[in-house]
mmCIF file of C-alpha atoms in Angstrom:
data_model
loop_
_atom_site.group_PDB
_atom_site.id
_atom_site.type_symbol
_atom_site.label_atom_id
_atom_site.label_comp_id
_atom_site.label_asym_id
_atom_site.label_seq_id
_atom_site.Cartn_x
_atom_site.Cartn_y
_atom_site.Cartn_z
ATOM 1 C CA MET A 1 22.534 -53.839 -23.690
ATOM 2 C CA SER A 2 24.579 -52.161 -26.341
ATOM 3 C CA ASN A 3 27.739 -50.181 -25.757
ATOM 4 C CA GLN A 4 27.013 -47.902 -28.710
ATOM 5 C CA GLN A 5 26.338 -44.251 -28.065
ATOM 6 C CA PRO A 6 23.521 -42.559 -30.015
ATOM 7 C CA GLY A 7 24.771 -40.580 -32.987
ATOM 8 C CA PRO A 8 24.663 -36.795 -33.090
ATOM 9 C CA HIS A 9 21.542 -35.181 -34.449
ATOM 10 C CA PRO A 10 21.953 -33.443 -37.795
ATOM 11 C CA ALA A 11 22.322 -29.697 -37.450
ATOM 12 C CA GLN A 12 19.354 -27.608 -38.489
ATOM 13 C CA VAL A 13 20.271 -25.348 -41.354
ATOM 14 C CA PRO A 14 18.624 -21.919 -41.125
ATOM 15 C CA GLY A 15 16.116 -21.321 -43.890
ATOM 16 C CA THR A 16 15.265 -24.957 -44.479
ATOM 17 C CA HIS A 17 11.770 -26.193 -43.797
ATOM 18 C CA SER A 18 11.223 -28.895 -41.290
ATOM 19 C CA ARG A 19 8.119 -31.015 -41.370
ATOM 20 C CA TYR A 20 7.015 -29.555 -38.044
ATOM 21 C CA ALA A 21 6.888 -25.960 -39.238
ATOM 22 C CA PRO A 22 3.616 -24.136 -38.589
ATOM 23 C CA PRO A 23 1.389 -23.798 -41.659
ATOM 24 C CA GLN A 24 1.394 -20.504 -43.497
ATOM 25 C CA ALA A 25 -1.904 -18.610 -43.463
ATOM 26 C CA ARG A 26 -3.487 -18.147 -46.848
ATOM 27 C CA PRO A 27 -4.884 -14.753 -47.805
ATOM 28 C CA VAL A 28 -8.538 -14.155 -47.006
ATOM 29 C CA SER A 29 -10.855 -14.045 -50.028
ATOM 30 C CA ALA A 30 -13.858 -11.811 -50.518
ATOM 31 C CA ALA A 31 -16.193 -14.800 -50.153
ATOM 32 C CA TYR A 32 -14.576 -15.630 -46.805
ATOM 33 C CA ARG A 33 -15.143 -12.049 -45.615
ATOM 34 C CA ARG A 34 -18.797 -12.185 -46.728
ATOM 35 C CA GLY A 35 -19.273 -15.516 -44.963
ATOM 36 C CA ALA A 36 -17.781 -14.141 -41.761
ATOM 37 C CA GLY A 37 -20.066 -11.116 -41.887
ATOM 38 C CA LEU A 38 -23.058 -13.320 -42.603
ATOM 39 C CA LEU A 39 -22.339 -15.586 -39.627
ATOM 40 C CA VAL A 40 -21.863 -12.662 -37.254
ATOM 41 C CA SER A 41 -25.011 -10.895 -38.433
ATOM 42 C CA LEU A 42 -26.974 -14.149 -38.159
ATOM 43 C CA ALA A 43 -25.699 -14.563 -34.595
ATOM 44 C CA VAL A 44 -26.844 -11.026 -33.750
ATOM 45 C CA ILE A 45 -30.294 -11.726 -35.208
ATOM 46 C CA ILE A 46 -30.636 -14.979 -33.258
ATOM 47 C CA ALA A 47 -29.526 -13.264 -30.034
ATOM 48 C CA ALA A 48 -32.028 -10.446 -30.590
ATOM 49 C CA LEU A 49 -34.846 -12.938 -31.184
ATOM 50 C CA MET A 50 -33.872 -14.791 -28.026
ATOM 51 C CA ALA A 51 -33.955 -11.547 -26.038
ATOM 52 C CA VAL A 52 -37.404 -10.670 -27.417
ATOM 53 C CA ALA A 53 -38.651 -14.167 -26.572
ATOM 54 C CA PHE A 54 -37.276 -13.855 -23.043
ATOM 55 C CA VAL A 55 -39.043 -10.537 -22.438
ATOM 56 C CA MET A 56 -42.226 -11.810 -24.079
ATOM 57 C CA SER A 57 -42.241 -14.866 -21.812
ATOM 58 C CA PHE A 58 -42.334 -12.620 -18.752
ATOM 59 C CA VAL A 59 -45.144 -10.569 -20.285
ATOM 60 C CA LEU A 60 -47.116 -13.763 -20.894
ATOM 61 C CA LEU A 61 -46.483 -14.911 -17.325
ATOM 62 C CA ALA A 62 -47.679 -11.576 -15.972
ATOM 63 C CA GLU A 63 -50.857 -11.798 -18.061
ATOM 64 C CA ALA A 64 -51.490 -15.381 -16.920
ATOM 65 C CA ASP A 65 -51.017 -14.342 -13.300
ATOM 66 C CA ALA A 66 -53.255 -11.277 -13.570
ATOM 67 C CA ASP A 67 -56.286 -12.950 -15.119
ATOM 68 C CA SER A 68 -57.356 -16.570 -14.629
ATOM 69 C CA ALA A 69 -59.098 -16.527 -18.032
ATOM 70 C CA LYS A 70 -55.659 -16.066 -19.642
ATOM 71 C CA GLY A 71 -54.063 -18.996 -17.829
ATOM 72 C CA ALA A 72 -52.970 -20.562 -21.111
ATOM 73 C CA HIS A 73 -50.515 -17.706 -21.591
ATOM 74 C CA GLY A 74 -48.322 -19.334 -18.962
ATOM 75 C CA TYR A 75 -47.957 -22.335 -21.248
ATOM 76 C CA GLY A 76 -46.926 -19.961 -24.009
ATOM 77 C CA ALA A 77 -44.182 -18.644 -21.749
ATOM 78 C CA ILE A 78 -42.951 -22.179 -21.092
ATOM 79 C CA PHE A 79 -43.000 -22.843 -24.847
ATOM 80 C CA LEU A 80 -40.837 -19.742 -25.360
ATOM 81 C CA TRP A 81 -38.378 -20.940 -22.714
ATOM 82 C CA PHE A 82 -38.014 -24.254 -24.539
ATOM 83 C CA GLY A 83 -37.398 -22.299 -27.736
ATOM 84 C CA ILE A 84 -34.694 -20.250 -26.014
ATOM 85 C CA ALA A 85 -33.079 -23.413 -24.660
ATOM 86 C CA ALA A 86 -33.109 -24.964 -28.147
ATOM 87 C CA ALA A 87 -31.703 -21.810 -29.775
ATOM 88 C CA THR A 88 -28.760 -21.475 -27.380
ATOM 89 C CA PRO A 89 -26.587 -24.181 -29.020
ATOM 90 C CA VAL A 90 -27.544 -22.829 -32.433
ATOM 91 C CA LEU A 91 -26.393 -19.386 -31.360
ATOM 92 C CA ALA A 92 -23.091 -20.811 -30.142
ATOM 93 C CA ALA A 93 -22.654 -22.823 -33.357
ATOM 94 C CA VAL A 94 -23.107 -19.687 -35.455
ATOM 95 C CA ALA A 95 -21.392 -17.094 -33.262
ATOM 96 C CA VAL A 96 -18.128 -18.886 -32.452
ATOM 97 C CA PRO A 97 -17.041 -19.588 -36.058
ATOM 98 C CA GLY A 98 -18.227 -16.128 -37.092
ATOM 99 C CA VAL A 99 -16.110 -14.429 -34.439
ATOM 100 C CA VAL A 100 -13.078 -16.579 -35.292
ATOM 101 C CA MET A 101 -13.473 -15.792 -38.991
ATOM 102 C CA MET A 102 -13.885 -12.057 -38.316
ATOM 103 C CA ARG A 103 -10.778 -12.134 -36.140
ATOM 104 C CA ARG A 104 -8.803 -13.723 -38.980
ATOM 105 C CA VAL A 105 -10.125 -11.127 -41.447
ATOM 106 C CA ARG A 106 -9.175 -8.321 -39.048
ATOM 107 C CA GLN A 107 -5.656 -9.739 -38.579
ATOM 108 C CA GLN A 108 -5.169 -9.999 -42.335
ATOM 109 C CA ARG A 109 -6.307 -6.388 -42.767
ATOM 110 C CA GLN A 110 -3.846 -5.200 -40.116
ATOM 111 C CA THR A 111 -0.935 -6.937 -41.820
ATOM 112 C CA GLY A 112 -2.025 -5.517 -45.158
ATOM 113 C CA SER A 113 -2.069 -8.834 -47.002
ATOM 114 C CA THR A 114 -5.780 -8.873 -47.859
ATOM 115 C CA PRO A 115 -6.460 -9.106 -51.602
ATOM 116 C CA SER A 116 -9.010 -6.709 -53.049
#
């Protein structure tokens, strides 16, 4: 074991950059804004299609239950449910980045640093 004491840490000079400084946000471009709008609108379209498929599946189930000649409509409802289950991760994969991008665009607009 050593009898040496650890040396003092160098003083941090105000205004100097350390390597652990948070990164500076770059300004948002027009293409970035268009991409954010496209992702959000695509998420809305996917969600609307999923809602229509959900309602349509219940209509198909009601038809299959009402008339035995239309029993195959129940299979159509199950097919729609599988489609909804498959579209849910796609909706999340489109909506989450779109919302994050729109939030960044909105923050840049509030600070007034958005280029034209």
